[in-house]
Rosetta silent file (secondary structure, phi, psi, omega in degrees, C-alpha in Angstrom):
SEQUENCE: XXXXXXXXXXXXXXXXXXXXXXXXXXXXXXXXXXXXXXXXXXXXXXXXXXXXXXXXXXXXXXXXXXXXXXXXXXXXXXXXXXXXXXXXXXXXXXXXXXXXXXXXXXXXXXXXXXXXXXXXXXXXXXXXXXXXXXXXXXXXXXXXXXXXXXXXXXXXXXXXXXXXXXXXXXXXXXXXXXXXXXXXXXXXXXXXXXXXXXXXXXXXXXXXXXXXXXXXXXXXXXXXXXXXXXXXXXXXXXXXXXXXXXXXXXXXXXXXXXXXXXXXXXXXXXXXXXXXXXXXXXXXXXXXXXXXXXXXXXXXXXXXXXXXXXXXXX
SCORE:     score description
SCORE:     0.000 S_00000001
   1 L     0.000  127.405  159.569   35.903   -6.878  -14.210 S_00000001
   2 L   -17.779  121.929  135.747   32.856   -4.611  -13.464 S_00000001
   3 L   -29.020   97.582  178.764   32.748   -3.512  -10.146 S_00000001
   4 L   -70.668  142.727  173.397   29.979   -5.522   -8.090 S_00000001
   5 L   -65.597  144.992 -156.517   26.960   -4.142   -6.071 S_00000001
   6 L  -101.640  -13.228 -146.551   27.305   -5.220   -2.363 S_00000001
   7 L  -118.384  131.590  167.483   23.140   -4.725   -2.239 S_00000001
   8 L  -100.943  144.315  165.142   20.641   -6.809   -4.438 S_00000001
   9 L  -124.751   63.549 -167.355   17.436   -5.937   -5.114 S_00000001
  10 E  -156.736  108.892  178.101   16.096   -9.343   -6.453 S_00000001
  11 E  -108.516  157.638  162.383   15.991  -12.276   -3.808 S_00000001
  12 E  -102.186  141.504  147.921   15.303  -15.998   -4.475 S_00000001
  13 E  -150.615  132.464 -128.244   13.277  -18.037   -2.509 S_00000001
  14 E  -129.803   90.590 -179.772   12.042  -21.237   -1.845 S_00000001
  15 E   -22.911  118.079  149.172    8.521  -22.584   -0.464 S_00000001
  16 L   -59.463  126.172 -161.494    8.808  -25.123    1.656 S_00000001
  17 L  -101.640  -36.831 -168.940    6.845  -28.855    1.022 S_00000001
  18 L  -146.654   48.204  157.162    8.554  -31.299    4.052 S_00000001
  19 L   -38.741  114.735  169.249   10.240  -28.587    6.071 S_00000001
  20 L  -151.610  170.891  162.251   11.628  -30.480    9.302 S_00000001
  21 L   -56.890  167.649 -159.070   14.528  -30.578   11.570 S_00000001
  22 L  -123.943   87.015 -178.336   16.987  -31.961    9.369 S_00000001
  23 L   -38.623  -35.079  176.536   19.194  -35.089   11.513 S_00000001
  24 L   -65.891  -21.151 -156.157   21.766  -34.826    9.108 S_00000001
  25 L  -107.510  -24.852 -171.666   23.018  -31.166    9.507 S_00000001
  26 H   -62.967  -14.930  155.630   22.535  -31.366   13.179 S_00000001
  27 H   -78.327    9.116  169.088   26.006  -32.360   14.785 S_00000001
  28 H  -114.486   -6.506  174.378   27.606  -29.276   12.822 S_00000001
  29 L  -138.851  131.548 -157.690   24.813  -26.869   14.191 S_00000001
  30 L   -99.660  -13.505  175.234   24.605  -26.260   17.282 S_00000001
  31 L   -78.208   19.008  152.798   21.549  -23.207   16.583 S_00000001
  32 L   -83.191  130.784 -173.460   19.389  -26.300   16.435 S_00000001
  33 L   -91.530  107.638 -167.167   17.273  -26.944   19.052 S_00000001
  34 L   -80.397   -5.358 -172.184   16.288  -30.281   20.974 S_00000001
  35 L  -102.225   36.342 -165.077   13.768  -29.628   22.876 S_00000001
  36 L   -88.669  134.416  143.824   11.051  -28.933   19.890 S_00000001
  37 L   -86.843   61.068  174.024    7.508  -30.010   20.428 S_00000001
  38 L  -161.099  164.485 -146.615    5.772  -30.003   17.465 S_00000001
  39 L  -105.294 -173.808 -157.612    5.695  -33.019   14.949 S_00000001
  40 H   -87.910  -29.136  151.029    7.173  -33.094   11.473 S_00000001
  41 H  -109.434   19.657  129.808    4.021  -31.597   10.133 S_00000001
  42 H   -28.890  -46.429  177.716    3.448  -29.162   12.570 S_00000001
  43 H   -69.769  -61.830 -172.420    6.939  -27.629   11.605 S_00000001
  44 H   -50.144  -38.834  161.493    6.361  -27.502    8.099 S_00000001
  45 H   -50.764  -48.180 -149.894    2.438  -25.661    8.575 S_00000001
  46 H   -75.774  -31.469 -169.137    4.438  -23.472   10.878 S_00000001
  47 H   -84.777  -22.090  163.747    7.416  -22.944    8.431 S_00000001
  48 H  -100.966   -3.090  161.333    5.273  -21.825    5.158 S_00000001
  49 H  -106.293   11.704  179.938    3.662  -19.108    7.220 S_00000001
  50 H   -89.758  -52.821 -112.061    6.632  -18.014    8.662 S_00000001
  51 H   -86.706  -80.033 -166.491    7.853  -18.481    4.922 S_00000001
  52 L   -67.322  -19.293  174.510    5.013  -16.411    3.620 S_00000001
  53 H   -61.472  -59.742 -165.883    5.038  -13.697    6.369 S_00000001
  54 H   -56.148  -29.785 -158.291    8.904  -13.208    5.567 S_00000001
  55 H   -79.293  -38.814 -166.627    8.004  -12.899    1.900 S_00000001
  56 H   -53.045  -63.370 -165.035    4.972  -10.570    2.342 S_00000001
  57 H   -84.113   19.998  173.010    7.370   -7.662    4.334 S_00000001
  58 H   -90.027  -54.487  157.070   10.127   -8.192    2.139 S_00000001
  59 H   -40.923  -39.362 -179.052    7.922   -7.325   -0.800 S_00000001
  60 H   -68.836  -44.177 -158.377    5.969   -4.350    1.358 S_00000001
  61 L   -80.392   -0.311 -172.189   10.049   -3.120    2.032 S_00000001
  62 L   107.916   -7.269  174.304   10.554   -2.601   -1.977 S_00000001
  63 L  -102.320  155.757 -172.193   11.895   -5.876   -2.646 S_00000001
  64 E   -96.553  144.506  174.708   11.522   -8.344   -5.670 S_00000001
  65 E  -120.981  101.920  174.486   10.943  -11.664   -4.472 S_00000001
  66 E   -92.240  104.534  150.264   10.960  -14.706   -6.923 S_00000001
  67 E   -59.449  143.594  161.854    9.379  -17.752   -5.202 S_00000001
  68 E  -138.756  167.795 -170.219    9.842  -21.286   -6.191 S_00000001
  69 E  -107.898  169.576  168.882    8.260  -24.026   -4.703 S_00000001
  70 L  -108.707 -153.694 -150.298   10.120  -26.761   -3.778 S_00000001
  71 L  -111.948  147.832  168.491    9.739  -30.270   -5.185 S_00000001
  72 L   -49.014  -47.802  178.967    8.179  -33.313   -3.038 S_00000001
  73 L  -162.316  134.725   19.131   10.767  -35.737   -3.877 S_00000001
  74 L   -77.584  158.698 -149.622   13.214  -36.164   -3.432 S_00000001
  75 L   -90.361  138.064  162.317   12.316  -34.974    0.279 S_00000001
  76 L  -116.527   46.524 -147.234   14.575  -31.517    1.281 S_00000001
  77 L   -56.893   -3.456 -167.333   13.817  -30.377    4.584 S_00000001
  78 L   -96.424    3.180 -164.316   16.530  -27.860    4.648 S_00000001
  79 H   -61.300   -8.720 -162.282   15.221  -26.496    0.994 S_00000001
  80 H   -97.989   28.872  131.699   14.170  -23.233    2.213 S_00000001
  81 H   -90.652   53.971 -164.597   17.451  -22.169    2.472 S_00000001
  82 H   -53.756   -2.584 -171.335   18.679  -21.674   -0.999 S_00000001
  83 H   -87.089   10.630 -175.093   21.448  -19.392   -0.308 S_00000001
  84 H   -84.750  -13.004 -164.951   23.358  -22.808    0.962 S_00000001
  85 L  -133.156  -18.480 -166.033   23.554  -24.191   -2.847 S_00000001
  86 L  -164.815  152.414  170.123   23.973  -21.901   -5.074 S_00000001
  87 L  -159.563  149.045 -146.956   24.935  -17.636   -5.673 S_00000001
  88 E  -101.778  118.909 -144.336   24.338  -15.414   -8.336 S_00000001
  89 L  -115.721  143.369  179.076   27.297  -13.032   -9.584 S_00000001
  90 L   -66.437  -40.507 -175.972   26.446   -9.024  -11.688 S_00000001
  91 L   -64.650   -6.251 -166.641   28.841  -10.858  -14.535 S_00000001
  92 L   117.902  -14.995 -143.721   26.764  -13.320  -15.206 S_00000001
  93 E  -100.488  148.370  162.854   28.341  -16.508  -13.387 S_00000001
  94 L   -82.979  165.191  116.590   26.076  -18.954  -11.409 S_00000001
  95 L  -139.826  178.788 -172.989   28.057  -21.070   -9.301 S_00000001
  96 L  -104.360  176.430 -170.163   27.124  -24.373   -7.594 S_00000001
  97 L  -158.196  133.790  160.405   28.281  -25.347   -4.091 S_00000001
  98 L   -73.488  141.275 -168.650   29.337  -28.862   -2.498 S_00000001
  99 L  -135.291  130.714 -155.623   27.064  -29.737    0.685 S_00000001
 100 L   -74.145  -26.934  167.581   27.955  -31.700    3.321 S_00000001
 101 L  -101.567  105.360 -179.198   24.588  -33.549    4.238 S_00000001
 102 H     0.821  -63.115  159.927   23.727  -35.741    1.651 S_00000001
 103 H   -79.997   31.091  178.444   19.894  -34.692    1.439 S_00000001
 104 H  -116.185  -35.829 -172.108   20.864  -31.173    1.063 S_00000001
 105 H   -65.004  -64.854 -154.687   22.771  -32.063   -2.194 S_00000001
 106 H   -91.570   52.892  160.635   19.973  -32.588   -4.402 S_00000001
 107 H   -88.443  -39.012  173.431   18.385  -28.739   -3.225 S_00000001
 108 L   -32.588   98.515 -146.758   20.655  -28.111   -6.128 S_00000001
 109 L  -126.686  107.419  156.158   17.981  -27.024   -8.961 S_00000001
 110 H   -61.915  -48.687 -169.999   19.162  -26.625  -12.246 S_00000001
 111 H   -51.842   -6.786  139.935   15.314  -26.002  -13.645 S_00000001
 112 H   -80.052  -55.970 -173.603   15.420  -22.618  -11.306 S_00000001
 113 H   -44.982  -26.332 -168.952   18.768  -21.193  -12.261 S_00000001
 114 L  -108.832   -7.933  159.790   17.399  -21.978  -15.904 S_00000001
 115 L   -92.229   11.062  166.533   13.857  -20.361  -15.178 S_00000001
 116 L   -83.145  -20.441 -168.612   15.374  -17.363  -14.131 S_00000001
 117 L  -102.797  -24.469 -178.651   16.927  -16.565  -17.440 S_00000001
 118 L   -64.176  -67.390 -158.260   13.559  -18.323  -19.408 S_00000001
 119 L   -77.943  -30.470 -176.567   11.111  -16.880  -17.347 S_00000001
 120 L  -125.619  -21.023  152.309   12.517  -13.662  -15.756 S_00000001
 121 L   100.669   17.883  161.328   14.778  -12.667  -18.308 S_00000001
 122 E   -67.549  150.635  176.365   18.353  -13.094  -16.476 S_00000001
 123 L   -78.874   69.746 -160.760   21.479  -13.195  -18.142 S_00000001
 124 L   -73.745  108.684  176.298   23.496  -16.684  -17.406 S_00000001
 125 L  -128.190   39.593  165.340   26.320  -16.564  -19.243 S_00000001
 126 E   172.550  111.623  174.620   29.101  -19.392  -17.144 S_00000001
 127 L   -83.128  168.654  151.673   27.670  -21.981  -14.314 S_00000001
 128 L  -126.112  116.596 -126.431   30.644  -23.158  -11.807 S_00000001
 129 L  -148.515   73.526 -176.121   30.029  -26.439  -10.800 S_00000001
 130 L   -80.252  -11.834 -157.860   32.026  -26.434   -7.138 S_00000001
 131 H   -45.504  -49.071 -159.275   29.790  -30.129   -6.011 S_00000001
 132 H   -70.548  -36.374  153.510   32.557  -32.365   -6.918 S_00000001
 133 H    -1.516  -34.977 -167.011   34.455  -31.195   -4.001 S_00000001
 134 H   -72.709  -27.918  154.808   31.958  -33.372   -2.159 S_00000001
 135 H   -71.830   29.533  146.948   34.014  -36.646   -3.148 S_00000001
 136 H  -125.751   23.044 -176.242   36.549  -35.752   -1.052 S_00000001
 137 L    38.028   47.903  175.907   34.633  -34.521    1.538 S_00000001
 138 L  -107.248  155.907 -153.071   35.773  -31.031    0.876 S_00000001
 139 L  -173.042  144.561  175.863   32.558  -28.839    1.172 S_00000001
 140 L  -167.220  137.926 -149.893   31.662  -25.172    1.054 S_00000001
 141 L  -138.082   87.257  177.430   28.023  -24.106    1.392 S_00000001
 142 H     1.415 -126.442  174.472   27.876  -20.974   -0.596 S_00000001
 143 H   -85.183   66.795  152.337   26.954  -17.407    1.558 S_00000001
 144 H  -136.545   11.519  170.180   26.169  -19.671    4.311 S_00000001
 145 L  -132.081  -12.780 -168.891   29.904  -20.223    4.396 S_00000001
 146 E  -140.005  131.641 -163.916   30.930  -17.221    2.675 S_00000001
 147 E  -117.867  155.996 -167.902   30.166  -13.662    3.732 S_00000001
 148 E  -129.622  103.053  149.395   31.290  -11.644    0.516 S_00000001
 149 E  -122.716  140.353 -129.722   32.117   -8.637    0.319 S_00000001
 150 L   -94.605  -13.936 -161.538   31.264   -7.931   -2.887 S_00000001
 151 L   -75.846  -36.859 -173.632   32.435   -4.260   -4.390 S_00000001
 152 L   -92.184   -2.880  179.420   36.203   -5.186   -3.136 S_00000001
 153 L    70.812   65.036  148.405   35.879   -9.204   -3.965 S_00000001
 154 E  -123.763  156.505  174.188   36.877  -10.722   -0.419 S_00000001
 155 E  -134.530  133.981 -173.562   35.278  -13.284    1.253 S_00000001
 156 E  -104.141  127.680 -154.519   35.233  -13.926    4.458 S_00000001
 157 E  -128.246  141.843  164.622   35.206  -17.571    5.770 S_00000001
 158 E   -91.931  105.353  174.662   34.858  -19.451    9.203 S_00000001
 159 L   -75.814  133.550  133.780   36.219  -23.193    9.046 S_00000001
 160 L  -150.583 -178.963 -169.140   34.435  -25.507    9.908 S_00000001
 161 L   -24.532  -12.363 -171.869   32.840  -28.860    9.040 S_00000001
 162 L  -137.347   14.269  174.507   31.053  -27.369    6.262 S_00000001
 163 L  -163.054  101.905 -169.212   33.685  -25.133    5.067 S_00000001
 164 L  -128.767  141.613 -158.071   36.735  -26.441    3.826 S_00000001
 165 H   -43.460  -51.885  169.556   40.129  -24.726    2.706 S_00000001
 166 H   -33.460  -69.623 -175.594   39.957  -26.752   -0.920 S_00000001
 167 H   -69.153  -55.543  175.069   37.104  -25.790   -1.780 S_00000001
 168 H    -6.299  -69.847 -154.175   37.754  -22.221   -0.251 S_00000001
 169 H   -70.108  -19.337  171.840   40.493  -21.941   -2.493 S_00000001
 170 H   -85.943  -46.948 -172.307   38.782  -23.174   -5.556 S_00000001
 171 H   -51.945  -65.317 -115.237   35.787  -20.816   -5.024 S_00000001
 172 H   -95.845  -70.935  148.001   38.541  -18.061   -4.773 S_00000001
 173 H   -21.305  -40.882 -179.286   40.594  -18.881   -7.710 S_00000001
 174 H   -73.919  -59.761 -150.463   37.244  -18.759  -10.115 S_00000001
 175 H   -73.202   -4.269 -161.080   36.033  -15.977   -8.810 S_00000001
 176 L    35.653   79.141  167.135   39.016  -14.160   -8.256 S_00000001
 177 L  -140.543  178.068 -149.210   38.540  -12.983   -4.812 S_00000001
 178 E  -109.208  161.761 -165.860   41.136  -12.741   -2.008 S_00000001
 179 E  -117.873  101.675  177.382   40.057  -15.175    1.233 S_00000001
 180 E   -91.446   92.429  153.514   40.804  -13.378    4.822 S_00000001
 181 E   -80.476 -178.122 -169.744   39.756  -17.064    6.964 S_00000001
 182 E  -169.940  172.074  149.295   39.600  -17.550   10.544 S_00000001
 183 L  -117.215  123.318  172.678   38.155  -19.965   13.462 S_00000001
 184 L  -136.110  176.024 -165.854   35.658  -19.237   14.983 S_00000001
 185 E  -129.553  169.698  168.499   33.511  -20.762   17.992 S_00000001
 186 L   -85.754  172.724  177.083   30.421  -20.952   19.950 S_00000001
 187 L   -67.413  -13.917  175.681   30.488  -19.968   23.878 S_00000001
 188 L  -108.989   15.430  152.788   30.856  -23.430   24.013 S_00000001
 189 L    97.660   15.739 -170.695   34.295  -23.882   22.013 S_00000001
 190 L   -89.575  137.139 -176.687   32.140  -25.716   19.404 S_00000001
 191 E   -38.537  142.266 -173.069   32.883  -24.902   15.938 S_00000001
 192 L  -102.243  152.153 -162.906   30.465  -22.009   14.479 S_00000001
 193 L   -82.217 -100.575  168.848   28.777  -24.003   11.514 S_00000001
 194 L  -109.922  141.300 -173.516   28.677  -21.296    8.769 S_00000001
 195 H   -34.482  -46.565 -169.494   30.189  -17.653    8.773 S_00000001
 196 H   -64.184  -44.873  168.186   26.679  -15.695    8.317 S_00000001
 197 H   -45.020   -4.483 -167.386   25.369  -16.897   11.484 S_00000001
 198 H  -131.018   -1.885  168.047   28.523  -14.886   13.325 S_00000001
 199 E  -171.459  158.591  178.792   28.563  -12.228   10.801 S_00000001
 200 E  -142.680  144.597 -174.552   26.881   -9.938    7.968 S_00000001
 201 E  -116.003  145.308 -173.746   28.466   -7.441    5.812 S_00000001
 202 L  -130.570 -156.491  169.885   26.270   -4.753    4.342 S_00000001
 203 L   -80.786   92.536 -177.660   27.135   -1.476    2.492 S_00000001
 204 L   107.100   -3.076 -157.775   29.611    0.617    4.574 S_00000001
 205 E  -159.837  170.723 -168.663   29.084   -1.422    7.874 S_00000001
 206 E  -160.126  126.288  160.235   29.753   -5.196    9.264 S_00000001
 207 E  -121.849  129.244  170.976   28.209   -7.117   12.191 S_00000001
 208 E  -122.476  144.225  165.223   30.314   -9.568   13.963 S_00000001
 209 L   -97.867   96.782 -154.945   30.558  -11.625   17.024 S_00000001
 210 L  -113.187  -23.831  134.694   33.916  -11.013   16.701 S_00000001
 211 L   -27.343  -41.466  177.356   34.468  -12.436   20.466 S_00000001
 212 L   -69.977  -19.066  166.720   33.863  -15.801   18.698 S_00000001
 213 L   -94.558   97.315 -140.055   37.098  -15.590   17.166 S_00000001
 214 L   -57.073  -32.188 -165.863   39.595  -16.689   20.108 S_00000001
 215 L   -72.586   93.158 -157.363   42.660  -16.100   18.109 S_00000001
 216 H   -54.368  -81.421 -143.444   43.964  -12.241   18.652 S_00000001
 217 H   -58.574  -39.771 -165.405   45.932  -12.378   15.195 S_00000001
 218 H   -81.797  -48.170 -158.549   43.220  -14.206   13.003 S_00000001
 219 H   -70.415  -78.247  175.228   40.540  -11.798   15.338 S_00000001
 220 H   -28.669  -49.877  175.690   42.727   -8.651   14.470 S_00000001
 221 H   -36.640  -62.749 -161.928   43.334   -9.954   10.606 S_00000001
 222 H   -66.063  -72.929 -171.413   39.415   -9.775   10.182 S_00000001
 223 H   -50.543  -32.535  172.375   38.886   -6.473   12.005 S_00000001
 224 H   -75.281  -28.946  157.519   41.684   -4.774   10.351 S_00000001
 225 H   -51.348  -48.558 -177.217   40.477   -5.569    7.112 S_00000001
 226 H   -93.141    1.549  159.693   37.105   -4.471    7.280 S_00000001
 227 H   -63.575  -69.467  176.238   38.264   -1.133    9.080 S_00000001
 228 H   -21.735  -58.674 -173.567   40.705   -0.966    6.202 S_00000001
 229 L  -122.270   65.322  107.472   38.029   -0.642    3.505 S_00000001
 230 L   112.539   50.850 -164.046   36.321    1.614    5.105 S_00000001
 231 L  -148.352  124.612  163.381   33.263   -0.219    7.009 S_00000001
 232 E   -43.683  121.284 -164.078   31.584    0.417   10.449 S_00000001
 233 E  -110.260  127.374  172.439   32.067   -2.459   12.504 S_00000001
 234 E  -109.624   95.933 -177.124   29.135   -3.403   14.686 S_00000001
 235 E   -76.149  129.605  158.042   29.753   -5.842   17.959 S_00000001
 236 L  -109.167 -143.930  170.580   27.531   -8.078   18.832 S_00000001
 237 L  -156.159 -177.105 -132.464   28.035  -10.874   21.496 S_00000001
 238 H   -67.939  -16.601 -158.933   27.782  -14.642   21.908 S_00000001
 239 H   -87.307  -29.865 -173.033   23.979  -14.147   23.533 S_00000001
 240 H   -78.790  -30.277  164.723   22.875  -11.896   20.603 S_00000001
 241 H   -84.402   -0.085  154.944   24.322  -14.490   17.750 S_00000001
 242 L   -91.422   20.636 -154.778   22.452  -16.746   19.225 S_00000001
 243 L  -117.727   -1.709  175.799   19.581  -14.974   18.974 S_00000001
 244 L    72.343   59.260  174.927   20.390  -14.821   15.082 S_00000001
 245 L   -90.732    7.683 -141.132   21.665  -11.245   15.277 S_00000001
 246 L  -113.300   -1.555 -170.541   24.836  -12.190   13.391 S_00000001
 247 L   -92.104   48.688 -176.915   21.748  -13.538   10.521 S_00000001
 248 L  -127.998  143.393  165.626   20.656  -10.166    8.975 S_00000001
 249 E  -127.586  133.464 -171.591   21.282   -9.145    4.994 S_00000001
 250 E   -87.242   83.382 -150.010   21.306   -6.078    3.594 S_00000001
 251 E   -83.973  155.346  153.484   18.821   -5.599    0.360 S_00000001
 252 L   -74.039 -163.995   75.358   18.572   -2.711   -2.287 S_00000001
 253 L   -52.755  177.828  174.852   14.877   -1.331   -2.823 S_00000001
 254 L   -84.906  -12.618  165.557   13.221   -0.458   -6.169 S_00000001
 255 L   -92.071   32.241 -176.467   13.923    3.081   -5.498 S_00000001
 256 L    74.717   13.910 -162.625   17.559    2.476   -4.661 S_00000001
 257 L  -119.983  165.147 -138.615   17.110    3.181   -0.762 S_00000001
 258 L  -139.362  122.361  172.577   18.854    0.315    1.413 S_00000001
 259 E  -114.263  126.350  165.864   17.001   -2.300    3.508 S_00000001
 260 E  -125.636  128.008  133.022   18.214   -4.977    6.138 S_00000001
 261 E   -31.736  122.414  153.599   16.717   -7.961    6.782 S_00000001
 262 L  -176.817 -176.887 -161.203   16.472  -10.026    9.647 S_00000001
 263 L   -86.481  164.285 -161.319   14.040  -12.546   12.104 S_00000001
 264 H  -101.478    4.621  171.698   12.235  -10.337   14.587 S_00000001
 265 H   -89.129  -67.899 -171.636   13.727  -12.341   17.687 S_00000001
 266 H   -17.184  -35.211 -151.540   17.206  -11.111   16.101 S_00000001
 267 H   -97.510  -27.055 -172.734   15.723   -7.489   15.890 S_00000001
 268 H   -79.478  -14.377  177.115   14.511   -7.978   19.462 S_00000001
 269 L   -61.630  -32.932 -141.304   18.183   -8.712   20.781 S_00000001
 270 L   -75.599 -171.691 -174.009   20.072   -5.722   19.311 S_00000001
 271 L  -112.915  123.520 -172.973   20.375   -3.131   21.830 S_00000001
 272 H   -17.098  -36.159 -159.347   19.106    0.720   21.158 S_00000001
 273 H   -96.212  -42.548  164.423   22.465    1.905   20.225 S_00000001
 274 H   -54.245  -34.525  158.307   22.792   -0.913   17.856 S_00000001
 275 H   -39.439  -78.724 -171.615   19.636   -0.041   16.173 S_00000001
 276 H   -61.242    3.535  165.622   20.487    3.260   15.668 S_00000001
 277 H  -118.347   -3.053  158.456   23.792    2.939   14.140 S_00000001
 278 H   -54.730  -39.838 -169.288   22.397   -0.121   12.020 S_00000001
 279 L   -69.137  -18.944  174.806   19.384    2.507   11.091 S_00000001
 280 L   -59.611  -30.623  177.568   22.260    4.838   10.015 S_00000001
 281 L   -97.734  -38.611 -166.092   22.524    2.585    6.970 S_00000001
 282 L  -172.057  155.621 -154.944   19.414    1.136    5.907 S_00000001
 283 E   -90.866  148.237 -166.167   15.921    1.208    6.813 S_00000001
 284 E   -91.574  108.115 -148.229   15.336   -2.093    9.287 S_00000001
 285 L  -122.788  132.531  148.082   12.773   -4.883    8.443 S_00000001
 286 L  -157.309  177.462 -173.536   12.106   -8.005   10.325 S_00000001
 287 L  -157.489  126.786  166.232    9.241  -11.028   10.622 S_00000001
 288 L   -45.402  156.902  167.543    9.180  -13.716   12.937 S_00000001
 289 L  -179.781   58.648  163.336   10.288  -17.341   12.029 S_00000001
 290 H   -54.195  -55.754 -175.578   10.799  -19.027   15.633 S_00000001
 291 H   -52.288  -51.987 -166.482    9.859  -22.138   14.121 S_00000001
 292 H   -53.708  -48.509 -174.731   11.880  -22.056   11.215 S_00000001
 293 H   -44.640  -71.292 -139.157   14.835  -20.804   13.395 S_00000001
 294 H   -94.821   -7.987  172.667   14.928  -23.026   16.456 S_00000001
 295 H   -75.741  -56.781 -165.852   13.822  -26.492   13.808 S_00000001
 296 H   -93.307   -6.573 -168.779   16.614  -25.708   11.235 S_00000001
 297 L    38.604   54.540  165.265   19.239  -23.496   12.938 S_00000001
 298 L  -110.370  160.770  177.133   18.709  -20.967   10.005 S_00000001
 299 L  -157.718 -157.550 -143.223   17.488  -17.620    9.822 S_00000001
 300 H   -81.683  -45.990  158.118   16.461  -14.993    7.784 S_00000001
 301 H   -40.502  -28.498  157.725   19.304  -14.778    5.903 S_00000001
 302 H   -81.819   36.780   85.333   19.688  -18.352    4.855 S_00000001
 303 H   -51.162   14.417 -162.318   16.388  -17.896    3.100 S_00000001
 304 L  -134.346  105.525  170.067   17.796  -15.126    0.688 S_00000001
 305 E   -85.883  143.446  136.327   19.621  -15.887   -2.480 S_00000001
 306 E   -47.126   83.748  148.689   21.014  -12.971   -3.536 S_00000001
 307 E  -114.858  115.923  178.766   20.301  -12.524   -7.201 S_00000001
 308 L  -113.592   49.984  169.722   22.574  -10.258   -9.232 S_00000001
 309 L   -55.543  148.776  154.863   22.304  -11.443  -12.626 S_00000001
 310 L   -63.204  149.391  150.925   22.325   -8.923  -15.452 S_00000001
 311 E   -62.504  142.019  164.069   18.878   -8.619  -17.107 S_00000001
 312 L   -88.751  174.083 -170.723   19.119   -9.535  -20.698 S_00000001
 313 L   -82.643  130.896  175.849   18.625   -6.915  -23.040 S_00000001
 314 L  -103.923    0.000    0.000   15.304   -7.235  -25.459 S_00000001
């Protein structure tokens, strides 16, 4: 197998129609907020111009952006995270992902995955269909459970309620990649909900709130690994992942020059010296999306499918 690119420079993403807090996801995420004023379509006005803002300097930074809209009904408020359903492999492979809150399941879109290869000319050549996991209540929510990194195939996973071992291990098995897991927590011992909120891996470099993981051998495991193959490790700490620092992704451009993403309260957290050895890697982008953030307990990263389909050849 082909060596994989850790950096895409083709994102998916998906307009929101009935963007709201979502009731279902909220006793697994604790980056949801309770105290919101603003009405169900108040969020959603607020959440396609945060949408379109996000889209705008992502495009400005060098990156291709395919929008899709989403669909009315069935109602999805959580759709404009797409990297939660589904991820996009250089070999060709889709795969599909079981999700734990019911109305989250049907974000699952074949008709994009199949207008990417009609319409934009990707190569599909093998879907993976992890969903049935979900009748056992085994669950794994694609890179919102799984931080990948992708040139050496490991993935790095947090359990919790929305990331389970089964499925782990089936994802793992397809794809043939090796699984370093862990537990890890909030300041408040509460389970952290998916991995990307507590950590991002880019090209050459890693940010973790690596505090969050209480356990010195499982804490050690992870840091000695990504020391191992060869990647700066960047701490942040429990006030800065909540601030969605641990929420950033690292893009290609079209000229091959290296961008990361992330929400501009995230960007306002790091600390100078974390800029500057983040800037050491890639040039630094962000756009507000307070609404989006403190309604869905998402960030900019859960808005980014990663696609790194082959083109086909004409």
């Amino acid at each position: 197998m082909n060596r994989e690119p850790q950096c895409a420079s083709c994102v998916l993403m998906v307009r929101p129609v009935s963007f709201h807090a979502n009731p279902l996801t909220r006793d697994s995420n604790a980056f949801m907020k309770d105290d919101l004023d603003l009405s169900e379509a108040q969020q959603q006005a607020a959440a396609v111009r945060e949408f379109d803002g996000l889209a705008k300097t992502l495009r400005d930074a060098g990156i291709d952006v395919l929008i899709f809209e989403d669909t009315r009904a069935p109602a999805t408020p959580d759709s404009v995270f797409p990297n939660n359903w589904v991820s996009f492999h250089a070999d060709g492979t889709v795969v599909l992902y079981p999700m734990m809150a019911e109305n989250r399941r049907t974000e699952r879109r074949m008709d994009i995955v199949e207008a990417l290869s009609a319409d934009f000319k990707f190569k599909v050549s093998r879907v993976i269909d992890l969903s049935p996991h979900e009748s056992d209540a085994q669950f794994l929510e694609s890179t919102g459970s799984l931080v990948l990194d992708r040139p050496n195939r490991i993935a790095y996973a947090c359990i919790s309620p929305r990331t389970s071992l089964d499925a782990l291990g089936d994802f793992a098995q397809q794809l043939d990649y090796d699984v370093i897991s862990f537990d890890a927590v909030d300041r408040d011992g509460q389970p952290i909900y998916h991995t990307n909120v507590m950590m991002a891996h880019g090209d050459g470099f890693a940010v973790i709130c690596d505090e969050s993981i209480k356990d010195e051998s499982q804490r050690a495991a992870v840091l000695g690994k990504l020391q191992q193959c060869g990647h700066e490790v960047i701490s942040i700490n429990f006030t800065q992942m909540e601030q969605f620092a641990g929420n950033m992704l690292e893009l290609a451009d079209q000229q091959g020059g290296k961008v990361l993403a992330m929400s501009q309260r995230a960007m306002d957290s790091l600390a100078t010296n974390q800029r500057e050895r983040l800037a050491g890697h890639a040039k630094l982008v962000s756009s507000p999306i307070n609404v989006i953030e403190d309604s869905a307990g998402g960030s900019v990263r859960c808005m980014l499918a990663e696609v790194f389909l082959p083109r086909q050849q004409i």
